[in-house]
mmCIF file with all atom_site columns, C-alpha atoms and ligand atoms in Angstrom:
data_model
loop_
_atom_site.group_PDB
_atom_site.id
_atom_site.type_symbol
_atom_site.label_atom_id
_atom_site.label_alt_id
_atom_site.label_comp_id
_atom_site.label_asym_id
_atom_site.label_entity_id
_atom_site.label_seq_id
_atom_site.pdbx_PDB_ins_code
_atom_site.Cartn_x
_atom_site.Cartn_y
_atom_site.Cartn_z
_atom_site.occupancy
_atom_site.B_iso_or_equiv
_atom_site.pdbx_formal_charge
_atom_site.auth_seq_id
_atom_site.auth_comp_id
_atom_site.auth_asym_id
_atom_site.auth_atom_id
_atom_site.pdbx_PDB_model_num
ATOM   1   C CA . UNK A 1 1   ? 6.105   7.599   -17.890 1.00 44.00 ? 1284 UNK A CA 1
ATOM   2   C CA . UNK A 1 2   ? 3.070   9.178   -19.446 1.00 42.00 ? 1285 UNK A CA 1
ATOM   3   C CA . UNK A 1 3   ? 2.201   12.682  -18.308 1.00 56.00 ? 1286 UNK A CA 1
ATOM   4   C CA . UNK A 1 4   ? 1.057   13.090  -14.777 1.00 87.00 ? 1287 UNK A CA 1
ATOM   5   C CA . UNK A 1 5   ? -0.052  9.640   -13.807 1.00 94.00 ? 1288 UNK A CA 1
ATOM   6   C CA . UNK A 1 6   ? -0.184  8.951   -10.132 1.00 97.00 ? 1289 UNK A CA 1
ATOM   7   C CA . UNK A 1 7   ? 2.396   6.661   -8.602  1.00 98.00 ? 1290 UNK A CA 1
ATOM   8   C CA . UNK A 1 8   ? 0.498   4.108   -6.546  1.00 98.00 ? 1291 UNK A CA 1
ATOM   9   C CA . UNK A 1 9   ? 2.271   1.953   -3.977  1.00 98.00 ? 1292 UNK A CA 1
ATOM   10  C CA . UNK A 1 10  ? 0.715   -1.372  -3.100  1.00 98.00 ? 1293 UNK A CA 1
ATOM   11  C CA . UNK A 1 11  ? 1.915   -4.290  -1.006  1.00 98.00 ? 1294 UNK A CA 1
ATOM   12  C CA . UNK A 1 12  ? 1.554   -6.095  2.266   1.00 98.00 ? 1295 UNK A CA 1
ATOM   13  C CA . UNK A 1 13  ? 1.797   -4.469  5.690   1.00 97.00 ? 1296 UNK A CA 1
ATOM   14  C CA . UNK A 1 14  ? 5.436   -3.706  6.405   1.00 95.00 ? 1297 UNK A CA 1
ATOM   15  C CA . UNK A 1 15  ? 6.379   -3.390  2.736   1.00 96.00 ? 1298 UNK A CA 1
ATOM   16  C CA . UNK A 1 16  ? 7.413   0.237   3.246   1.00 95.00 ? 1299 UNK A CA 1
ATOM   17  C CA . UNK A 1 17  ? 4.645   1.913   1.244   1.00 97.00 ? 1300 UNK A CA 1
ATOM   18  C CA . UNK A 1 18  ? 4.388   4.957   3.487   1.00 96.00 ? 1301 UNK A CA 1
ATOM   19  C CA . UNK A 1 19  ? 8.122   5.491   3.883   1.00 96.00 ? 1302 UNK A CA 1
ATOM   20  C CA . UNK A 1 20  ? 8.907   5.042   0.204   1.00 97.00 ? 1303 UNK A CA 1
ATOM   21  C CA . UNK A 1 21  ? 5.858   7.110   -0.751  1.00 98.00 ? 1304 UNK A CA 1
ATOM   22  C CA . UNK A 1 22  ? 6.933   10.041  1.395   1.00 97.00 ? 1305 UNK A CA 1
ATOM   23  C CA . UNK A 1 23  ? 10.425  9.945   -0.057  1.00 97.00 ? 1306 UNK A CA 1
ATOM   24  C CA . UNK A 1 24  ? 9.160   9.823   -3.656  1.00 97.00 ? 1307 UNK A CA 1
ATOM   25  C CA . UNK A 1 25  ? 6.821   12.689  -2.929  1.00 98.00 ? 1308 UNK A CA 1
ATOM   26  C CA . UNK A 1 26  ? 9.652   14.845  -1.582  1.00 97.00 ? 1309 UNK A CA 1
ATOM   27  C CA . UNK A 1 27  ? 12.062  14.200  -4.418  1.00 96.00 ? 1310 UNK A CA 1
ATOM   28  C CA . UNK A 1 28  ? 9.467   14.429  -7.183  1.00 96.00 ? 1311 UNK A CA 1
ATOM   29  C CA . UNK A 1 29  ? 7.712   17.348  -5.461  1.00 97.00 ? 1312 UNK A CA 1
ATOM   30  C CA . UNK A 1 30  ? 4.373   15.708  -5.835  1.00 97.00 ? 1313 UNK A CA 1
ATOM   31  C CA . UNK A 1 31  ? 1.727   15.598  -3.123  1.00 97.00 ? 1314 UNK A CA 1
ATOM   32  C CA . UNK A 1 32  ? 1.626   12.472  -0.976  1.00 98.00 ? 1315 UNK A CA 1
ATOM   33  C CA . UNK A 1 33  ? -1.613  10.811  0.026   1.00 98.00 ? 1316 UNK A CA 1
ATOM   34  C CA . UNK A 1 34  ? -2.191  7.727   2.106   1.00 98.00 ? 1317 UNK A CA 1
ATOM   35  C CA . UNK A 1 35  ? -5.547  5.956   1.834   1.00 98.00 ? 1318 UNK A CA 1
ATOM   36  C CA . UNK A 1 36  ? -5.361  4.908   5.511   1.00 98.00 ? 1319 UNK A CA 1
ATOM   37  C CA . UNK A 1 37  ? -5.054  8.571   6.501   1.00 98.00 ? 1320 UNK A CA 1
ATOM   38  C CA . UNK A 1 38  ? -8.057  9.527   4.367   1.00 98.00 ? 1321 UNK A CA 1
ATOM   39  C CA . UNK A 1 39  ? -10.083 6.786   6.054   1.00 98.00 ? 1322 UNK A CA 1
ATOM   40  C CA . UNK A 1 40  ? -9.002  7.955   9.514   1.00 98.00 ? 1323 UNK A CA 1
ATOM   41  C CA . UNK A 1 41  ? -9.899  11.550  8.720   1.00 98.00 ? 1324 UNK A CA 1
ATOM   42  C CA . UNK A 1 42  ? -13.287 10.584  7.273   1.00 97.00 ? 1325 UNK A CA 1
ATOM   43  C CA . UNK A 1 43  ? -14.138 8.437   10.287  1.00 97.00 ? 1326 UNK A CA 1
ATOM   44  C CA . UNK A 1 44  ? -12.544 10.720  12.871  1.00 98.00 ? 1327 UNK A CA 1
ATOM   45  C CA . UNK A 1 45  ? -10.935 7.640   14.382  1.00 97.00 ? 1328 UNK A CA 1
ATOM   46  C CA . UNK A 1 46  ? -7.788  5.570   14.075  1.00 97.00 ? 1329 UNK A CA 1
ATOM   47  C CA . UNK A 1 47  ? -7.718  2.408   11.967  1.00 97.00 ? 1330 UNK A CA 1
ATOM   48  C CA . UNK A 1 48  ? -7.471  0.425   15.191  1.00 96.00 ? 1331 UNK A CA 1
ATOM   49  C CA . UNK A 1 49  ? -10.615 2.036   16.624  1.00 97.00 ? 1332 UNK A CA 1
ATOM   50  C CA . UNK A 1 50  ? -12.499 1.640   13.334  1.00 97.00 ? 1333 UNK A CA 1
ATOM   51  C CA . UNK A 1 51  ? -11.764 -2.106  13.295  1.00 97.00 ? 1334 UNK A CA 1
ATOM   52  C CA . UNK A 1 52  ? -12.671 -2.387  16.971  1.00 96.00 ? 1335 UNK A CA 1
ATOM   53  C CA . UNK A 1 53  ? -15.916 -0.425  16.960  1.00 97.00 ? 1336 UNK A CA 1
ATOM   54  C CA . UNK A 1 54  ? -17.223 -0.649  13.383  1.00 96.00 ? 1337 UNK A CA 1
ATOM   55  C CA . UNK A 1 55  ? -15.563 -3.829  12.150  1.00 97.00 ? 1338 UNK A CA 1
ATOM   56  C CA . UNK A 1 56  ? -13.458 -4.725  9.142   1.00 97.00 ? 1339 UNK A CA 1
ATOM   57  C CA . UNK A 1 57  ? -16.341 -4.636  6.625   1.00 97.00 ? 1340 UNK A CA 1
ATOM   58  C CA . UNK A 1 58  ? -17.028 -1.001  7.472   1.00 97.00 ? 1341 UNK A CA 1
ATOM   59  C CA . UNK A 1 59  ? -13.314 -0.253  7.210   1.00 98.00 ? 1342 UNK A CA 1
ATOM   60  C CA . UNK A 1 60  ? -13.298 -1.793  3.719   1.00 98.00 ? 1343 UNK A CA 1
ATOM   61  C CA . UNK A 1 61  ? -16.235 0.411   2.700   1.00 98.00 ? 1344 UNK A CA 1
ATOM   62  C CA . UNK A 1 62  ? -14.444 3.487   3.957   1.00 98.00 ? 1345 UNK A CA 1
ATOM   63  C CA . UNK A 1 63  ? -11.301 2.369   2.140   1.00 98.00 ? 1346 UNK A CA 1
ATOM   64  C CA . UNK A 1 64  ? -13.199 2.076   -1.148  1.00 98.00 ? 1347 UNK A CA 1
ATOM   65  C CA . UNK A 1 65  ? -14.716 5.537   -0.539  1.00 98.00 ? 1348 UNK A CA 1
ATOM   66  C CA . UNK A 1 66  ? -11.210 6.899   0.060   1.00 98.00 ? 1349 UNK A CA 1
ATOM   67  C CA . UNK A 1 67  ? -9.955  5.420   -3.221  1.00 98.00 ? 1350 UNK A CA 1
ATOM   68  C CA . UNK A 1 68  ? -13.009 6.795   -5.054  1.00 97.00 ? 1351 UNK A CA 1
ATOM   69  C CA . UNK A 1 69  ? -12.275 10.229  -3.621  1.00 97.00 ? 1352 UNK A CA 1
ATOM   70  C CA . UNK A 1 70  ? -8.889  10.103  -5.367  1.00 96.00 ? 1353 UNK A CA 1
ATOM   71  C CA . UNK A 1 71  ? -10.346 9.391   -8.795  1.00 89.00 ? 1354 UNK A CA 1
ATOM   72  C CA . UNK A 1 72  ? -9.875  12.977  -9.983  1.00 91.00 ? 1355 UNK A CA 1
ATOM   73  C CA . UNK A 1 73  ? -6.298  13.474  -8.825  1.00 94.00 ? 1356 UNK A CA 1
ATOM   74  C CA . UNK A 1 74  ? -3.276  13.287  -11.111 1.00 95.00 ? 1357 UNK A CA 1
ATOM   75  C CA . UNK A 1 75  ? 0.436   13.373  -10.557 1.00 96.00 ? 1358 UNK A CA 1
ATOM   76  C CA . UNK A 1 76  ? 0.339   12.430  -6.901  1.00 97.00 ? 1359 UNK A CA 1
ATOM   77  C CA . UNK A 1 77  ? 2.024   9.698   -4.901  1.00 98.00 ? 1360 UNK A CA 1
ATOM   78  C CA . UNK A 1 78  ? -0.528  7.384   -3.311  1.00 98.00 ? 1361 UNK A CA 1
ATOM   79  C CA . UNK A 1 79  ? 0.231   4.839   -0.597  1.00 98.00 ? 1362 UNK A CA 1
ATOM   80  C CA . UNK A 1 80  ? -2.499  2.258   -0.023  1.00 98.00 ? 1363 UNK A CA 1
ATOM   81  C CA . UNK A 1 81  ? -3.400  -0.017  2.857   1.00 98.00 ? 1364 UNK A CA 1
ATOM   82  C CA . UNK A 1 82  ? -2.216  -3.602  2.487   1.00 98.00 ? 1365 UNK A CA 1
ATOM   83  C CA . UNK A 1 83  ? -5.703  -4.899  1.702   1.00 98.00 ? 1366 UNK A CA 1
ATOM   84  C CA . UNK A 1 84  ? -6.758  -2.187  -0.710  1.00 98.00 ? 1367 UNK A CA 1
ATOM   85  C CA . UNK A 1 85  ? -6.332  -4.269  -3.863  1.00 97.00 ? 1368 UNK A CA 1
ATOM   86  C CA . UNK A 1 86  ? -8.373  -7.169  -2.474  1.00 96.00 ? 1369 UNK A CA 1
ATOM   87  C CA . UNK A 1 87  ? -11.498 -5.506  -3.877  1.00 97.00 ? 1370 UNK A CA 1
ATOM   88  C CA . UNK A 1 88  ? -11.402 -5.609  -7.643  1.00 97.00 ? 1371 UNK A CA 1
ATOM   89  C CA . UNK A 1 89  ? -13.089 -2.236  -7.975  1.00 97.00 ? 1372 UNK A CA 1
ATOM   90  C CA . UNK A 1 90  ? -10.335 -0.653  -5.878  1.00 98.00 ? 1373 UNK A CA 1
ATOM   91  C CA . UNK A 1 91  ? -7.595  -2.200  -7.981  1.00 98.00 ? 1374 UNK A CA 1
ATOM   92  C CA . UNK A 1 92  ? -9.316  -0.973  -11.156 1.00 97.00 ? 1375 UNK A CA 1
ATOM   93  C CA . UNK A 1 93  ? -9.641  2.581   -9.875  1.00 97.00 ? 1376 UNK A CA 1
ATOM   94  C CA . UNK A 1 94  ? -6.035  2.696   -8.712  1.00 97.00 ? 1377 UNK A CA 1
ATOM   95  C CA . UNK A 1 95  ? -4.755  1.389   -12.034 1.00 96.00 ? 1378 UNK A CA 1
ATOM   96  C CA . UNK A 1 96  ? -6.874  3.750   -14.096 1.00 95.00 ? 1379 UNK A CA 1
ATOM   97  C CA . UNK A 1 97  ? -4.631  6.784   -13.692 1.00 90.00 ? 1380 UNK A CA 1
ATOM   98  C CA . UNK A 1 98  ? -1.808  5.215   -11.801 1.00 96.00 ? 1381 UNK A CA 1
ATOM   99  C CA . UNK A 1 99  ? 1.541   3.604   -12.366 1.00 97.00 ? 1382 UNK A CA 1
ATOM   100 C CA . UNK A 1 100 ? 1.220   0.843   -9.800  1.00 98.00 ? 1383 UNK A CA 1
ATOM   101 C CA . UNK A 1 101 ? 4.281   -0.353  -7.904  1.00 98.00 ? 1384 UNK A CA 1
ATOM   102 C CA . UNK A 1 102 ? 4.169   -3.531  -5.834  1.00 98.00 ? 1385 UNK A CA 1
ATOM   103 C CA . UNK A 1 103 ? 6.615   -3.300  -2.974  1.00 98.00 ? 1386 UNK A CA 1
ATOM   104 C CA . UNK A 1 104 ? 7.367   -6.961  -2.382  1.00 98.00 ? 1387 UNK A CA 1
ATOM   105 C CA . UNK A 1 105 ? 9.274   -8.450  0.529   1.00 98.00 ? 1388 UNK A CA 1
ATOM   106 C CA . UNK A 1 106 ? 9.917   -12.029 1.558   1.00 97.00 ? 1389 UNK A CA 1
ATOM   107 C CA . UNK A 1 107 ? 7.539   -13.327 4.257   1.00 97.00 ? 1390 UNK A CA 1
ATOM   108 C CA . UNK A 1 108 ? 10.150  -13.495 7.008   1.00 97.00 ? 1391 UNK A CA 1
ATOM   109 C CA . UNK A 1 109 ? 11.201  -9.916  6.296   1.00 97.00 ? 1392 UNK A CA 1
ATOM   110 C CA . UNK A 1 110 ? 7.609   -8.664  6.423   1.00 97.00 ? 1393 UNK A CA 1
ATOM   111 C CA . UNK A 1 111 ? 6.989   -10.593 9.594   1.00 96.00 ? 1394 UNK A CA 1
ATOM   112 C CA . UNK A 1 112 ? 10.009  -9.024  11.278  1.00 94.00 ? 1395 UNK A CA 1
ATOM   113 C CA . UNK A 1 113 ? 8.928   -5.567  10.185  1.00 93.00 ? 1396 UNK A CA 1
ATOM   114 C CA . UNK A 1 114 ? 5.350   -5.860  11.436  1.00 94.00 ? 1397 UNK A CA 1
ATOM   115 C CA . UNK A 1 115 ? 6.007   -7.938  14.540  1.00 89.00 ? 1398 UNK A CA 1
ATOM   116 C CA . UNK A 1 116 ? 6.898   -4.964  16.685  1.00 77.00 ? 1399 UNK A CA 1
ATOM   117 C CA . UNK A 1 117 ? 4.588   -2.444  15.077  1.00 77.00 ? 1400 UNK A CA 1
ATOM   118 C CA . UNK A 1 118 ? 1.374   -1.141  16.544  1.00 78.00 ? 1401 UNK A CA 1
ATOM   119 C CA . UNK A 1 119 ? -1.909  0.114   15.148  1.00 86.00 ? 1402 UNK A CA 1
ATOM   120 C CA . UNK A 1 120 ? -2.373  -2.757  12.697  1.00 92.00 ? 1403 UNK A CA 1
ATOM   121 C CA . UNK A 1 121 ? -5.414  -4.718  13.837  1.00 94.00 ? 1404 UNK A CA 1
ATOM   122 C CA . UNK A 1 122 ? -4.935  -7.551  11.344  1.00 94.00 ? 1405 UNK A CA 1
ATOM   123 C CA . UNK A 1 123 ? -1.299  -7.999  12.355  1.00 93.00 ? 1406 UNK A CA 1
ATOM   124 C CA . UNK A 1 124 ? -2.243  -7.917  16.033  1.00 89.00 ? 1407 UNK A CA 1
ATOM   125 C CA . UNK A 1 125 ? -4.623  -10.824 15.489  1.00 89.00 ? 1408 UNK A CA 1
ATOM   126 C CA . UNK A 1 126 ? -2.025  -13.012 13.806  1.00 90.00 ? 1409 UNK A CA 1
ATOM   127 C CA . UNK A 1 127 ? -0.524  -15.907 15.658  1.00 89.00 ? 1410 UNK A CA 1
ATOM   128 C CA . UNK A 1 128 ? 2.927   -16.056 14.161  1.00 92.00 ? 1411 UNK A CA 1
ATOM   129 C CA . UNK A 1 129 ? 4.418   -15.990 10.702  1.00 95.00 ? 1412 UNK A CA 1
ATOM   130 C CA . UNK A 1 130 ? 2.422   -18.943 9.362   1.00 95.00 ? 1413 UNK A CA 1
ATOM   131 C CA . UNK A 1 131 ? -0.781  -16.997 9.981   1.00 94.00 ? 1414 UNK A CA 1
ATOM   132 C CA . UNK A 1 132 ? 0.606   -14.002 8.167   1.00 96.00 ? 1415 UNK A CA 1
ATOM   133 C CA . UNK A 1 133 ? 1.670   -16.157 5.239   1.00 97.00 ? 1416 UNK A CA 1
ATOM   134 C CA . UNK A 1 134 ? -1.894  -17.379 4.692   1.00 97.00 ? 1417 UNK A CA 1
ATOM   135 C CA . UNK A 1 135 ? -3.034  -13.814 4.047   1.00 97.00 ? 1418 UNK A CA 1
ATOM   136 C CA . UNK A 1 136 ? 0.093   -12.967 2.087   1.00 97.00 ? 1419 UNK A CA 1
ATOM   137 C CA . UNK A 1 137 ? -0.410  -15.955 -0.218  1.00 97.00 ? 1420 UNK A CA 1
ATOM   138 C CA . UNK A 1 138 ? -3.973  -14.857 -0.942  1.00 97.00 ? 1421 UNK A CA 1
ATOM   139 C CA . UNK A 1 139 ? -2.882  -11.349 -1.756  1.00 98.00 ? 1422 UNK A CA 1
ATOM   140 C CA . UNK A 1 140 ? 0.433   -11.821 -3.538  1.00 98.00 ? 1423 UNK A CA 1
ATOM   141 C CA . UNK A 1 141 ? -1.193  -12.835 -6.868  1.00 98.00 ? 1424 UNK A CA 1
ATOM   142 C CA . UNK A 1 142 ? -3.498  -9.800  -6.651  1.00 98.00 ? 1425 UNK A CA 1
ATOM   143 C CA . UNK A 1 143 ? -0.588  -7.453  -6.012  1.00 98.00 ? 1426 UNK A CA 1
ATOM   144 C CA . UNK A 1 144 ? 1.250   -8.967  -8.968  1.00 98.00 ? 1427 UNK A CA 1
ATOM   145 C CA . UNK A 1 145 ? -1.646  -8.759  -11.377 1.00 97.00 ? 1428 UNK A CA 1
ATOM   146 C CA . UNK A 1 146 ? -2.330  -5.137  -10.426 1.00 97.00 ? 1429 UNK A CA 1
ATOM   147 C CA . UNK A 1 147 ? 1.293   -3.983  -10.611 1.00 98.00 ? 1430 UNK A CA 1
ATOM   148 C CA . UNK A 1 148 ? 3.090   -2.261  -13.482 1.00 98.00 ? 1431 UNK A CA 1
ATOM   149 C CA . UNK A 1 149 ? 6.360   -2.694  -11.603 1.00 98.00 ? 1432 UNK A CA 1
ATOM   150 C CA . UNK A 1 150 ? 7.439   -5.075  -8.830  1.00 98.00 ? 1433 UNK A CA 1
ATOM   151 C CA . UNK A 1 151 ? 10.290  -4.070  -6.541  1.00 98.00 ? 1434 UNK A CA 1
ATOM   152 C CA . UNK A 1 152 ? 11.804  -6.537  -4.097  1.00 98.00 ? 1435 UNK A CA 1
ATOM   153 C CA . UNK A 1 153 ? 12.472  -4.484  -0.977  1.00 97.00 ? 1436 UNK A CA 1
ATOM   154 C CA . UNK A 1 154 ? 13.702  -7.428  1.135   1.00 97.00 ? 1437 UNK A CA 1
ATOM   155 C CA . UNK A 1 155 ? 17.396  -6.589  1.037   1.00 96.00 ? 1438 UNK A CA 1
ATOM   156 C CA . UNK A 1 156 ? 17.315  -3.021  -0.221  1.00 95.00 ? 1439 UNK A CA 1
ATOM   157 C CA . UNK A 1 157 ? 17.424  0.329   1.534   1.00 94.00 ? 1440 UNK A CA 1
ATOM   158 C CA . UNK A 1 158 ? 14.552  2.750   0.957   1.00 94.00 ? 1441 UNK A CA 1
ATOM   159 C CA . UNK A 1 159 ? 16.997  4.787   -1.110  1.00 95.00 ? 1442 UNK A CA 1
ATOM   160 C CA . UNK A 1 160 ? 17.712  1.887   -3.471  1.00 97.00 ? 1443 UNK A CA 1
ATOM   161 C CA . UNK A 1 161 ? 13.998  1.112   -3.771  1.00 98.00 ? 1444 UNK A CA 1
ATOM   162 C CA . UNK A 1 162 ? 13.347  4.730   -4.623  1.00 97.00 ? 1445 UNK A CA 1
ATOM   163 C CA . UNK A 1 163 ? 15.986  4.647   -7.353  1.00 96.00 ? 1446 UNK A CA 1
ATOM   164 C CA . UNK A 1 164 ? 14.519  1.534   -8.888  1.00 97.00 ? 1447 UNK A CA 1
ATOM   165 C CA . UNK A 1 165 ? 11.199  3.329   -9.156  1.00 97.00 ? 1448 UNK A CA 1
ATOM   166 C CA . UNK A 1 166 ? 12.852  6.438   -10.612 1.00 96.00 ? 1449 UNK A CA 1
ATOM   167 C CA . UNK A 1 167 ? 14.510  4.321   -13.293 1.00 96.00 ? 1450 UNK A CA 1
ATOM   168 C CA . UNK A 1 168 ? 11.186  2.739   -14.195 1.00 96.00 ? 1451 UNK A CA 1
ATOM   169 C CA . UNK A 1 169 ? 9.396   6.067   -14.536 1.00 94.00 ? 1452 UNK A CA 1
ATOM   170 C CA . UNK A 1 170 ? 12.284  7.605   -16.423 1.00 92.00 ? 1453 UNK A CA 1
ATOM   171 C CA . UNK A 1 171 ? 13.163  10.211  -13.808 1.00 88.00 ? 1454 UNK A CA 1
HETATM 172 C C1 . S3P B 2 .   ? -4.450  -3.554  6.312   1.00 71.94 ? 2141 S3P B C1 1
HETATM 173 C C2 . S3P B 2 .   ? -3.294  -2.819  6.229   1.00 71.94 ? 2141 S3P B C2 1
HETATM 174 C C3 . S3P B 2 .   ? -3.136  -1.522  6.907   1.00 71.94 ? 2141 S3P B C3 1
HETATM 175 C C4 . S3P B 2 .   ? -4.513  -0.871  7.124   1.00 71.94 ? 2141 S3P B C4 1
HETATM 176 C C5 . S3P B 2 .   ? -5.419  -1.803  7.841   1.00 71.94 ? 2141 S3P B C5 1
HETATM 177 C C6 . S3P B 2 .   ? -5.651  -3.096  7.051   1.00 71.94 ? 2141 S3P B C6 1
HETATM 178 C C7 . S3P B 2 .   ? -4.512  -4.861  5.578   1.00 71.94 ? 2141 S3P B C7 1
HETATM 179 O O1 . S3P B 2 .   ? -2.321  -0.654  6.125   1.00 71.94 ? 2141 S3P B O1 1
HETATM 180 O O2 . S3P B 2 .   ? -5.075  -0.485  5.904   1.00 71.94 ? 2141 S3P B O2 1
HETATM 181 O O3 . S3P B 2 .   ? -4.863  -2.062  9.102   1.00 71.94 ? 2141 S3P B O3 1
HETATM 182 O O4 . S3P B 2 .   ? -5.626  -5.346  5.343   1.00 71.94 ? 2141 S3P B O4 1
HETATM 183 O O5 . S3P B 2 .   ? -3.435  -5.381  5.221   1.00 71.94 ? 2141 S3P B O5 1
HETATM 184 P P1 . S3P B 2 .   ? -0.717  -0.831  5.990   1.00 71.94 ? 2141 S3P B P1 1
HETATM 185 O O6 . S3P B 2 .   ? -0.474  -1.850  4.913   1.00 71.94 ? 2141 S3P B O6 1
HETATM 186 O O7 . S3P B 2 .   ? -0.254  0.517   5.585   1.00 71.94 ? 2141 S3P B O7 1
HETATM 187 O O8 . S3P B 2 .   ? -0.187  -1.262  7.311   1.00 71.94 ? 2141 S3P B O8 1
#
């Protein structure tokens, strides 16, 4: 892997971006950043509250600002929100200095993982797995076209996922 490119994790809600990102950051001793956290800090509110009070469009603006604010960083591990690549400009910026990893999981696995979670306004609005699959089907091609590496996390532990990424970056 060339020099100090960032490692950028993309994928649907429940793909494990934050967990895998934190683990990579620890082992590789690189800083970990999460675009959702940057948005929350900038807004002084949780993602849930931002969606509720300012709406999704405003959240998307803040998300793009967060990604822009990372344009100068190198050698970090970046976890993104599940919708971050839906804007082409975001995908371009993330790819520019990043080795982009799509953490894929089968729909039923994702649904299980997000069903009991909290703090995800889009997931809270979904009425069952079929609803989730509509959004997933829109995004899956975008994840794939943005990714340098695709890892199927459906039946793998975080440890195994991490090792697949290490192999790909030559660590
Ligand atoms: C979103 C995913 C969330 C967060 C926001 C919107 C999405 O991040 O950015 O709730 O559009 O899929 P995670 O993928 O980390 O849950």
